[in-house]
Coordinates of C-alpha atoms in Angstrom, one line a residue:
M16 CA 99.3 116.3 74.5
T17 CA 102.1 118.7 74.4
G18 CA 102.8 122.4 73.7
D19 CA 102.3 125.6 75.7
K20 CA 98.6 126.2 75.2
N21 CA 97.7 124.6 78.6
S22 CA 100.7 125.9 80.6
E23 CA 98.8 128.9 81.9
L24 CA 95.8 127.1 83.2
T25 CA 94.6 128.0 86.6
P26 CA 95.1 125.3 89.3
G27 CA 92.7 122.4 88.8
A28 CA 91.3 123.6 85.4
E29 CA 90.9 121.4 82.4
P30 CA 92.2 122.3 79.0
A31 CA 89.2 123.1 76.8
G32 CA 90.1 120.5 74.2
N33 CA 89.9 117.7 76.8
I34 CA 86.3 118.2 77.9
G35 CA 84.3 115.7 76.0
R36 CA 82.9 112.2 76.0
R37 CA 85.9 110.5 77.5
A38 CA 86.1 113.0 80.4
L39 CA 82.4 112.5 81.1
L40 CA 82.8 108.8 81.1
L41 CA 85.7 109.0 83.4
G42 CA 83.7 111.2 85.7
A43 CA 80.8 108.7 85.7
A44 CA 83.2 105.9 86.5
S45 CA 84.7 107.7 89.5
V46 CA 81.2 108.3 90.8
L47 CA 80.3 104.7 90.6
G48 CA 83.7 103.8 92.2
G49 CA 83.0 106.1 95.1
A50 CA 79.5 104.5 95.6
A51 CA 81.1 101.1 95.7
T52 CA 83.6 102.1 98.2
A53 CA 81.1 103.8 100.4
A54 CA 79.2 100.5 100.6
A55 CA 82.3 98.7 101.6
L56 CA 83.3 101.0 104.5
P57 CA 81.4 102.1 107.6
A58 CA 79.7 105.4 107.0
L59 CA 80.1 108.2 109.5
N60 CA 76.7 108.6 111.2
S61 CA 77.5 110.8 114.2
T62 CA 75.5 114.0 114.2
K63 CA 77.9 115.7 116.6
A64 CA 80.6 118.1 115.6
T65 CA 83.9 116.1 115.8
S66 CA 87.3 117.7 116.2
L67 CA 89.5 116.1 113.5
H68 CA 92.5 118.4 113.6
S69 CA 93.7 121.6 115.1
G70 CA 91.2 124.3 114.6
L71 CA 88.7 122.3 112.5
K72 CA 85.3 121.2 113.7
L73 CA 83.6 118.8 111.3
T74 CA 79.9 118.4 111.5
T75 CA 79.5 115.0 109.8
G76 CA 75.8 114.4 109.8
A77 CA 75.0 111.7 107.3
S78 CA 77.5 113.0 104.7
T79 CA 80.2 110.8 103.3
I80 CA 81.9 113.8 101.6
V81 CA 82.8 117.1 103.1
A82 CA 84.3 119.6 100.6
S83 CA 84.2 123.3 101.3
E84 CA 86.4 126.4 101.4
D85 CA 86.8 126.0 105.2
D86 CA 87.8 122.4 105.6
A87 CA 90.9 120.4 104.6
V88 CA 93.1 123.3 103.8
V89 CA 96.9 122.9 104.3
T90 CA 99.8 125.3 103.6
T91 CA 102.6 123.7 101.6
S92 CA 105.9 125.1 100.6
S93 CA 104.4 126.4 97.3
G94 CA 101.1 127.6 98.7
K95 CA 97.8 126.5 100.2
V96 CA 95.9 123.5 98.9
A97 CA 92.3 122.4 99.6
G98 CA 91.2 118.8 99.7
Y99 CA 88.1 117.1 101.0
I100 CA 87.1 114.7 103.8
R101 CA 85.6 111.4 102.9
N102 CA 84.4 109.1 105.8
G103 CA 86.7 111.0 108.1
I104 CA 89.8 110.7 106.0
F105 CA 91.4 113.9 104.7
T106 CA 92.1 113.5 101.0
F107 CA 94.2 115.6 98.7
K108 CA 94.8 114.8 95.0
G109 CA 96.9 116.4 92.3
I110 CA 99.2 118.5 94.4
P111 CA 102.2 119.6 92.4
Y112 CA 105.5 118.5 93.9
A113 CA 107.7 120.1 91.2
A114 CA 107.4 122.3 88.1
T115 CA 105.9 121.2 84.8
T116 CA 108.2 119.1 82.6
E117 CA 106.8 120.7 79.4
V118 CA 109.0 122.6 77.0
P119 CA 111.6 123.9 77.8
N120 CA 112.0 121.4 80.7
R121 CA 111.8 118.1 78.8
F122 CA 114.6 115.7 79.6
L123 CA 115.9 118.0 82.4
P124 CA 115.9 117.2 86.1
P125 CA 112.8 118.3 88.0
A126 CA 112.7 121.9 89.1
K127 CA 110.9 123.5 92.1
R128 CA 107.3 124.5 91.5
A129 CA 106.7 128.3 91.5
P130 CA 104.5 129.4 94.4
W131 CA 100.9 130.2 93.8
T132 CA 98.6 132.6 95.5
G133 CA 95.2 131.8 97.0
V134 CA 94.1 128.3 97.7
R135 CA 94.7 125.6 95.0
S136 CA 91.9 123.1 94.6
S137 CA 93.4 119.7 95.0
R138 CA 90.4 117.3 95.0
H139 CA 90.9 115.4 91.8
F140 CA 93.8 113.5 90.4
G141 CA 96.3 115.5 88.4
Y142 CA 97.6 114.7 84.9
V143 CA 99.3 111.4 84.3
S144 CA 102.6 111.0 82.4
P145 CA 102.2 110.7 78.6
Q146 CA 102.3 107.0 77.5
A147 CA 101.1 104.6 74.9
A148 CA 97.4 103.6 74.8
R149 CA 96.6 100.6 77.0
A150 CA 96.3 97.4 75.0
G151 CA 94.5 95.6 77.8
W152 CA 91.2 97.3 77.0
A153 CA 90.9 94.9 74.1
N154 CA 90.5 92.0 76.5
D155 CA 87.1 91.8 78.3
E156 CA 88.2 89.6 81.2
E157 CA 91.3 91.7 81.9
S158 CA 89.3 94.9 81.7
F159 CA 86.7 93.5 84.1
L160 CA 89.3 92.5 86.6
F161 CA 91.5 95.6 86.6
T162 CA 88.9 98.4 85.9
W163 CA 91.7 100.8 85.0
D164 CA 91.5 104.6 85.4
D165 CA 93.9 105.8 82.7
G166 CA 93.4 109.5 83.6
I167 CA 94.3 112.4 81.3
Q168 CA 97.8 112.7 79.9
H169 CA 99.9 115.8 80.0
E170 CA 103.6 116.6 80.5
D171 CA 102.7 118.7 83.6
C172 CA 102.4 115.4 85.5
L173 CA 104.5 115.7 88.7
H174 CA 101.7 115.4 91.4
V175 CA 101.1 113.7 94.7
N176 CA 98.0 112.4 96.3
I177 CA 97.6 112.1 100.1
W178 CA 95.3 110.4 102.5
S179 CA 95.5 111.1 106.3
Q180 CA 93.3 110.9 109.4
A181 CA 94.4 114.4 110.5
I182 CA 96.2 117.5 109.3
N183 CA 97.8 120.7 110.7
A184 CA 99.4 119.7 114.0
G185 CA 97.6 116.4 113.9
G186 CA 100.4 114.2 115.1
K187 CA 103.3 112.3 113.5
R188 CA 102.1 109.3 111.6
P189 CA 104.1 106.8 109.6
V190 CA 104.2 107.8 106.0
M191 CA 103.7 105.2 103.2
V192 CA 104.7 106.4 99.7
W193 CA 103.3 104.2 96.9
L194 CA 105.2 103.8 93.6
H195 CA 102.9 102.5 90.8
G196 CA 103.6 99.7 88.4
G197 CA 103.8 99.6 84.6
G198 CA 107.5 99.1 84.3
Y199 CA 109.1 102.4 83.4
A200 CA 106.8 102.9 80.5
A201 CA 103.2 103.2 81.7
G202 CA 100.9 103.5 84.7
S203 CA 100.0 106.2 87.2
G204 CA 99.2 106.7 90.9
Q205 CA 95.5 106.3 90.1
E206 CA 95.3 103.6 87.5
L207 CA 94.0 100.8 89.8
L208 CA 91.2 100.9 92.4
S209 CA 93.6 99.1 94.7
Y210 CA 95.9 102.2 94.9
D211 CA 93.3 104.2 96.8
G212 CA 94.8 105.1 100.2
E213 CA 91.7 105.8 102.2
S214 CA 91.2 102.4 103.8
L215 CA 94.9 101.9 104.6
A216 CA 95.1 105.4 106.2
R217 CA 92.0 104.5 108.3
R218 CA 93.1 101.0 109.3
G219 CA 96.7 101.9 110.3
D220 CA 96.5 105.6 111.1
V221 CA 99.2 106.1 108.5
V222 CA 99.6 108.8 105.9
V223 CA 99.4 107.3 102.4
V224 CA 101.0 109.1 99.5
S225 CA 100.9 108.2 95.8
L226 CA 102.5 110.0 92.9
N227 CA 103.1 110.4 89.1
H228 CA 106.4 110.8 87.4
R229 CA 107.8 110.9 83.9
L230 CA 107.8 107.6 82.0
N231 CA 109.2 106.0 78.8
V232 CA 111.0 108.3 76.4
L233 CA 110.3 111.3 78.5
G234 CA 111.8 109.8 81.7
Y235 CA 114.6 107.5 80.5
L236 CA 116.1 108.5 77.1
D237 CA 119.9 108.9 77.4
L238 CA 120.8 112.0 75.6
A239 CA 124.0 112.7 77.6
K240 CA 126.3 112.4 74.6
Y241 CA 124.4 115.0 72.6
S242 CA 124.4 117.9 75.1
D243 CA 125.7 118.5 78.6
K244 CA 122.4 119.9 79.6
Y245 CA 120.9 116.4 79.1
A246 CA 123.5 114.7 81.3
G247 CA 120.8 113.2 83.6
S248 CA 118.2 112.5 81.0
A249 CA 118.5 108.7 81.3
N250 CA 117.3 108.9 84.9
V251 CA 115.0 111.9 85.2
G252 CA 112.0 109.7 85.8
M253 CA 113.8 108.5 89.0
L254 CA 114.9 112.0 89.9
D255 CA 111.2 112.9 89.8
I256 CA 110.6 110.3 92.5
V257 CA 113.5 111.8 94.5
A258 CA 111.9 115.2 94.2
A259 CA 108.6 113.8 95.4
L260 CA 110.3 112.3 98.4
E261 CA 112.0 115.7 99.1
W262 CA 108.6 117.3 98.9
V263 CA 107.3 114.7 101.4
R264 CA 110.2 115.5 103.7
D265 CA 109.4 119.2 103.6
N266 CA 105.6 119.1 103.7
I267 CA 104.2 115.9 105.1
A268 CA 104.2 117.1 108.7
A269 CA 101.4 119.5 107.7
F270 CA 99.4 116.4 106.6
G271 CA 99.8 114.6 109.9
G272 CA 102.9 112.6 108.8
D273 CA 106.3 112.0 110.3
P274 CA 109.1 112.9 107.7
G275 CA 111.4 110.8 109.9
N276 CA 109.5 107.6 109.3
V277 CA 108.8 107.1 105.5
T278 CA 108.2 103.8 103.9
I279 CA 108.5 103.5 100.1
F280 CA 106.5 100.6 98.6
G281 CA 105.7 99.5 95.1
Q282 CA 104.6 96.6 92.9
S283 CA 106.1 95.4 89.6
G284 CA 107.7 98.4 88.0
G285 CA 107.0 100.2 91.3
G286 CA 109.0 97.5 93.1
G287 CA 111.8 98.1 90.6
K288 CA 111.7 101.8 91.4
V289 CA 112.0 101.0 95.1
S290 CA 114.9 98.7 94.4
V291 CA 116.7 101.4 92.3
L292 CA 116.1 104.1 95.0
M293 CA 118.0 101.9 97.4
G294 CA 121.1 102.6 95.3
M295 CA 120.6 106.3 94.6
P296 CA 122.8 108.8 96.5
A297 CA 120.2 111.5 96.1
A298 CA 117.5 109.4 97.8
K299 CA 119.6 108.5 100.9
G300 CA 117.8 109.6 104.1
L301 CA 114.5 110.4 102.3
F302 CA 113.0 107.0 103.3
H303 CA 113.6 104.6 106.1
R304 CA 111.9 101.3 105.1
A305 CA 111.1 99.7 101.8
I306 CA 108.7 97.1 100.4
V307 CA 109.2 95.4 97.0
E308 CA 106.2 93.6 95.6
S309 CA 106.9 91.4 92.5
G310 CA 109.6 93.8 91.2
S311 CA 112.9 92.8 92.7
T312 CA 115.5 94.6 90.5
L313 CA 119.1 93.6 90.9
R314 CA 120.7 95.3 87.9
V315 CA 119.8 98.3 85.7
R316 CA 120.8 99.2 82.2
T317 CA 124.5 99.8 81.5
Q318 CA 125.6 103.1 80.0
D319 CA 126.6 101.4 76.8
S320 CA 123.3 99.6 76.2
S321 CA 121.3 102.8 77.2
Q322 CA 123.3 104.9 74.8
K323 CA 122.9 102.5 71.9
L324 CA 119.2 102.4 72.4
A325 CA 119.1 106.3 72.6
D326 CA 121.2 106.5 69.4
L327 CA 118.7 104.4 67.5
I328 CA 115.8 106.5 68.7
V329 CA 117.5 109.8 67.9
S330 CA 118.4 108.5 64.4
E331 CA 114.7 107.4 64.0
L332 CA 113.7 110.9 64.8
G333 CA 116.1 112.3 62.1
L334 CA 118.1 114.2 64.7
T335 CA 121.9 114.8 65.2
T336 CA 124.1 116.4 67.8
S337 CA 123.6 119.8 66.1
T338 CA 119.8 119.5 65.9
I339 CA 119.1 117.6 69.1
D340 CA 117.3 120.5 70.8
Q341 CA 114.5 120.1 68.3
I342 CA 113.5 117.1 70.5
Q343 CA 112.2 119.6 73.0
T344 CA 109.4 120.7 70.7
M345 CA 108.5 117.6 68.8
P346 CA 105.0 116.3 69.5
Y347 CA 105.0 113.5 72.1
A348 CA 103.3 111.2 69.7
Q349 CA 106.3 111.4 67.4
L350 CA 108.7 110.6 70.2
L351 CA 106.5 107.7 71.3
K352 CA 106.3 106.3 67.8
A353 CA 110.1 106.5 67.2
S354 CA 110.9 104.8 70.5
T355 CA 108.2 102.1 70.0
D356 CA 109.4 101.3 66.5
V357 CA 113.0 101.0 67.7
M358 CA 112.2 98.8 70.6
R359 CA 110.0 96.6 68.4
K360 CA 113.0 96.0 66.2
H361 CA 115.8 95.9 68.7
N362 CA 114.3 95.0 72.0
P363 CA 111.4 92.6 71.2
P364 CA 109.2 91.1 73.9
P365 CA 110.3 87.8 75.4
A366 CA 109.5 84.5 73.6
G367 CA 106.2 83.2 74.6
G368 CA 105.3 86.4 76.3
V369 CA 106.8 85.3 79.6
P370 CA 109.3 87.7 81.1
N371 CA 112.5 86.1 82.5
F372 CA 113.5 88.3 85.5
R373 CA 117.1 87.3 85.0
R374 CA 117.2 89.6 81.9
M375 CA 114.9 92.3 83.3
A376 CA 117.4 95.2 82.9
E377 CA 117.7 94.5 79.2
M378 CA 114.1 93.5 78.6
L379 CA 112.6 96.7 80.0
G380 CA 113.9 99.0 77.3
L381 CA 114.0 102.6 78.4
S382 CA 114.7 102.4 82.1
P383 CA 117.1 103.5 84.8
T384 CA 120.8 103.5 83.7
L385 CA 124.1 103.4 85.5
D386 CA 126.1 106.6 85.6
D387 CA 128.7 108.2 87.7
R388 CA 126.5 110.5 89.7
I389 CA 122.8 109.5 89.8
L390 CA 123.1 105.7 89.9
P391 CA 126.7 104.8 90.4
A392 CA 126.2 101.0 90.8
H393 CA 123.7 98.2 90.3
P394 CA 121.4 98.3 93.4
F395 CA 121.7 94.6 94.3
D396 CA 124.3 93.0 92.1
P397 CA 127.0 91.8 92.9
Q398 CA 126.0 93.2 96.4
A399 CA 123.3 95.3 97.9
S400 CA 124.1 99.0 98.0
A401 CA 125.6 100.2 101.2
L402 CA 123.8 103.5 100.8
S403 CA 120.6 101.9 102.2
A404 CA 122.2 99.3 104.4
D405 CA 120.2 100.5 107.4
V406 CA 116.8 100.3 105.6
P407 CA 114.8 97.1 106.4
M408 CA 112.8 95.6 103.6
I409 CA 109.8 93.4 102.8
I410 CA 110.3 91.5 99.5
G411 CA 108.0 89.0 97.8
T412 CA 106.0 87.8 94.8
T413 CA 102.8 86.1 93.9
L414 CA 102.6 82.4 93.0
N415 CA 101.5 82.7 89.4
E416 CA 102.6 86.2 88.4
F417 CA 102.5 86.8 84.7
V418 CA 101.1 83.4 83.7
S419 CA 97.4 83.0 84.6
G420 CA 94.2 82.0 82.8
I421 CA 93.0 85.6 82.4
N422 CA 91.7 86.0 78.8
H423 CA 92.6 82.3 78.2
P424 CA 90.1 79.7 79.4
E425 CA 91.7 77.2 77.0
Y426 CA 94.8 77.1 79.1
E427 CA 93.0 74.9 81.6
Q428 CA 93.1 72.1 79.0
M429 CA 96.9 72.2 78.5
T430 CA 98.4 68.8 78.0
D431 CA 101.6 67.4 79.3
A432 CA 103.1 67.5 75.9
E433 CA 102.3 71.3 75.6
L434 CA 103.7 71.8 79.1
E435 CA 107.0 70.1 78.1
T436 CA 107.3 72.2 74.9
R437 CA 106.9 75.4 76.8
V438 CA 109.4 74.5 79.5
R439 CA 111.9 73.4 76.9
G440 CA 111.5 76.8 75.2
M441 CA 112.4 78.6 78.5
F442 CA 115.1 76.2 79.9
A443 CA 116.3 74.1 76.9
D444 CA 117.9 70.8 77.9
K445 CA 117.4 71.4 81.6
S446 CA 113.7 71.1 81.3
P447 CA 113.4 67.5 82.4
Q448 CA 115.1 68.2 85.7
I449 CA 113.0 71.3 86.3
L450 CA 109.7 69.5 85.5
A451 CA 110.7 66.7 87.9
A452 CA 111.4 69.2 90.7
F453 CA 108.2 71.1 90.3
R454 CA 106.1 67.9 90.1
E455 CA 107.8 66.6 93.3
R456 CA 106.4 69.5 95.3
T457 CA 103.0 69.6 93.7
P458 CA 102.3 66.1 92.3
K459 CA 98.6 66.7 91.7
A460 CA 99.0 69.9 89.9
K461 CA 97.6 69.9 86.3
P462 CA 99.9 70.9 83.4
F463 CA 98.9 74.6 83.3
D464 CA 99.5 75.1 87.0
L465 CA 102.9 73.5 86.7
W466 CA 103.7 75.8 83.7
S467 CA 102.5 78.8 85.6
H468 CA 104.6 77.9 88.7
I469 CA 107.7 77.3 86.5
A470 CA 107.3 80.5 84.4
A471 CA 106.9 82.6 87.6
S472 CA 109.9 81.0 89.3
T473 CA 112.4 83.5 88.1
V474 CA 110.4 86.3 89.7
R475 CA 110.7 84.6 93.1
E476 CA 114.3 83.7 92.3
N477 CA 115.1 87.4 92.0
A478 CA 113.2 88.1 95.3
I479 CA 115.3 85.5 97.1
K480 CA 118.5 86.9 95.6
Q481 CA 117.5 90.4 96.7
C482 CA 116.9 89.1 100.2
K483 CA 120.3 87.4 100.3
A484 CA 122.1 90.5 99.1
K485 CA 120.3 92.6 101.7
A486 CA 120.9 90.1 104.5
A487 CA 124.6 89.9 103.6
L488 CA 125.1 93.6 104.6
G489 CA 124.2 92.5 108.2
K490 CA 122.7 95.9 109.2
A491 CA 118.9 95.7 108.6
P492 CA 116.6 92.7 108.1
A493 CA 114.7 91.6 105.0
Y494 CA 111.4 89.7 105.2
L495 CA 110.4 87.4 102.4
Y496 CA 106.8 86.6 101.5
W497 CA 104.9 84.5 98.9
F498 CA 101.3 85.5 98.1
T499 CA 99.5 82.3 97.0
W500 CA 95.8 83.1 97.5
Q501 CA 93.7 82.1 94.5
T502 CA 90.8 84.4 93.6
P503 CA 87.4 82.7 93.1
V504 CA 86.6 85.1 90.3
L505 CA 86.2 83.6 86.8
N506 CA 86.2 80.1 88.2
G507 CA 89.6 80.8 89.8
R508 CA 91.4 81.0 86.4
P509 CA 93.3 84.2 87.3
R510 CA 95.0 82.4 90.3
A511 CA 97.5 84.5 92.3
F512 CA 98.1 86.8 89.3
H513 CA 100.6 89.6 88.9
C514 CA 99.0 92.6 90.9
A515 CA 96.8 90.3 93.0
E516 CA 98.3 91.2 96.4
I517 CA 98.0 95.0 96.0
A518 CA 94.3 95.2 97.0
F519 CA 95.2 93.2 100.2
A520 CA 98.2 95.4 101.0
F521 CA 95.9 98.5 100.8
N522 CA 93.0 96.7 102.6
N523 CA 90.9 97.3 99.5
T524 CA 89.5 93.8 98.8
D525 CA 85.9 95.0 98.8
R526 CA 86.8 98.0 96.7
C527 CA 88.5 95.6 94.2
E528 CA 85.7 93.0 94.3
N529 CA 86.1 92.3 90.5
M530 CA 89.5 91.0 91.4
T531 CA 88.9 89.4 94.8
G532 CA 85.2 88.5 94.8
G533 CA 84.7 90.8 97.8
G534 CA 84.1 87.8 100.1
A535 CA 85.0 87.1 103.7
D536 CA 88.2 85.1 102.9
A537 CA 89.6 88.0 100.9
R538 CA 88.6 90.5 103.6
A539 CA 90.3 88.4 106.4
L540 CA 93.5 88.0 104.4
G541 CA 93.4 91.7 103.5
A542 CA 93.5 92.5 107.2
K543 CA 96.5 90.2 107.7
V544 CA 98.5 91.6 104.8
S545 CA 97.7 95.3 105.4
D546 CA 98.4 95.0 109.1
A547 CA 101.8 93.5 108.3
W548 CA 102.6 96.4 106.0
I549 CA 101.3 98.9 108.6
H550 CA 103.4 97.3 111.4
F551 CA 106.4 97.3 109.2
A552 CA 105.9 101.0 108.4
R553 CA 105.5 101.8 112.0
T554 CA 108.3 99.7 113.6
G555 CA 110.4 98.1 110.8
N556 CA 109.0 94.6 111.8
P557 CA 106.0 93.2 110.0
S558 CA 105.0 90.7 112.7
H559 CA 101.6 91.3 114.3
P560 CA 99.1 89.2 116.4
G561 CA 97.2 88.1 113.3
I562 CA 100.0 86.2 111.7
P563 CA 102.8 83.8 112.8
N564 CA 106.0 85.4 114.0
W565 CA 107.7 86.6 110.8
T566 CA 111.4 85.9 111.2
P567 CA 113.9 87.8 109.1
F568 CA 115.4 86.2 106.0
A569 CA 118.4 83.9 106.4
P570 CA 120.0 82.2 103.4
D571 CA 120.3 78.8 105.0
T572 CA 116.6 78.6 105.9
V573 CA 114.8 81.0 103.5
P574 CA 111.9 81.7 105.9
T575 CA 108.9 82.6 103.8
M576 CA 105.6 84.0 104.9
I577 CA 102.8 82.3 102.9
F578 CA 99.8 84.6 102.5
D579 CA 96.8 82.5 101.9
N580 CA 93.6 81.4 103.6
K581 CA 96.1 79.6 105.9
T582 CA 98.9 82.1 106.5
E583 CA 102.0 80.4 107.7
L584 CA 105.8 80.8 107.9
L585 CA 107.5 78.0 106.0
T586 CA 111.2 77.1 105.7
N587 CA 112.5 77.2 102.2
P588 CA 109.1 76.0 100.7
D589 CA 110.3 75.7 97.1
G590 CA 114.0 74.9 97.7
G591 CA 114.1 72.0 95.3
E592 CA 112.4 74.0 92.6
Q593 CA 114.7 77.0 93.0
K594 CA 117.7 74.7 92.9
S595 CA 116.6 73.2 89.6
I596 CA 116.2 76.6 87.9
A597 CA 119.4 77.9 89.4
E598 CA 121.3 75.1 87.6
A599 CA 119.6 75.9 84.2

């Protein structure tokens, strides 16, 4: 959806063409999601007026939601916004942190949002960045587990969402800014139920922020050689995130947060974005702690590879240096098709569908790129960026990552011969040594479990390398974890899948019952994981009374916090396995 016809919408309004069956279905889904969450959390049942922030008296009665013109109003640098209160948590959604990226702002760095008059309703998620249709909806099991909310796409997508216990002179709480997954091509701050910040804000008395930014061809197409005005186009998606962090710095105090204590955290592509921000000069000082979940990014695209990919896309669009500005007004669908066609030919998905994190920079396609100003060096290779040397980190992965039994019950019958064929396809003549190393640690594991552990091993390998690079700076610690808890859902076939830990980090295991089962074990582990994230955000150290003392990473011992029904700190738990793949 592009063009100017919606650029004059009043705040919070929907374009007329979008009101239809899909919008109604999404609305129904959000109502059901709210009901499920209310059941999982204690309802407010006080009938007394309770002072929740300076000047506000909230009469809760039996209401779960309080939304009125008098409550949850905050003045930001662009104007007043009105949110709502749910179970005592102030909630704001869809607050613009920068100007629209529609024509004529495509491929340009984010600009300041023009001030508005009156009070802007900010009670529903804003637009999400344009992106390809989600293929996962074709798979029933995957859809059941993830229960996505894909939102409404539009190029006016630079918005933040906020959850806080108090506003307006309501204290200085740690701020936790969530960066969504989906690589650099897809996703949003609302796409998963696990991203909801209400429970985390309540449990830890922190301010939770999520956001949307430009993706794919809109956020990472390198047009620098075609026009000076597009000099930063290969990284404008990352510059959007910097703009959001600047907005947090300037405004979060009014939402009860401490701009001097900001933690950035993200999973998968979001973890990659956290990694990249650690090496961006423009981001220095805007955050003070960082958490990377299953997304350790050591290297980014080189200028040469980024430019070659852009040249192919520009050619596919039929443009030249003299006509490049036509790209501003081309329908997004045309841009998406051209970039998709080019990457299908020149950047195909990994063999067997298993991503090798050693090649992540090349494999991701349109993604952050080295340049002299915005991203002058790889963030963690050959060394960690000194720009963020004083920023402590939590880094980790899940046991099974991208290789699970979701959508594939037949994987449970994998034979040893099939296992050996798959490992050979990934590691060639080194496969016998690798199989032997993995069998030594888990001798009773069946073939598919061994394949899953082996295929996920390069994700953990990158996490360990990132910890080593961070620790080598000697200024701030890194803490390494491994999430190994196996969901009981679907007979346990999903295992500790990619994205599994997010619901636990947000203390949303009941809200995400399709993923977790919503049981006592999940709830107990959710308390341990979310408390670790909260303590880290507050102090820079994730240790708390509910888990063993979490010692910082050291390369000779590789201390790893195992998050499972038995949470324990182990010394180099998969050292033999990691040694075997390092030699491959």
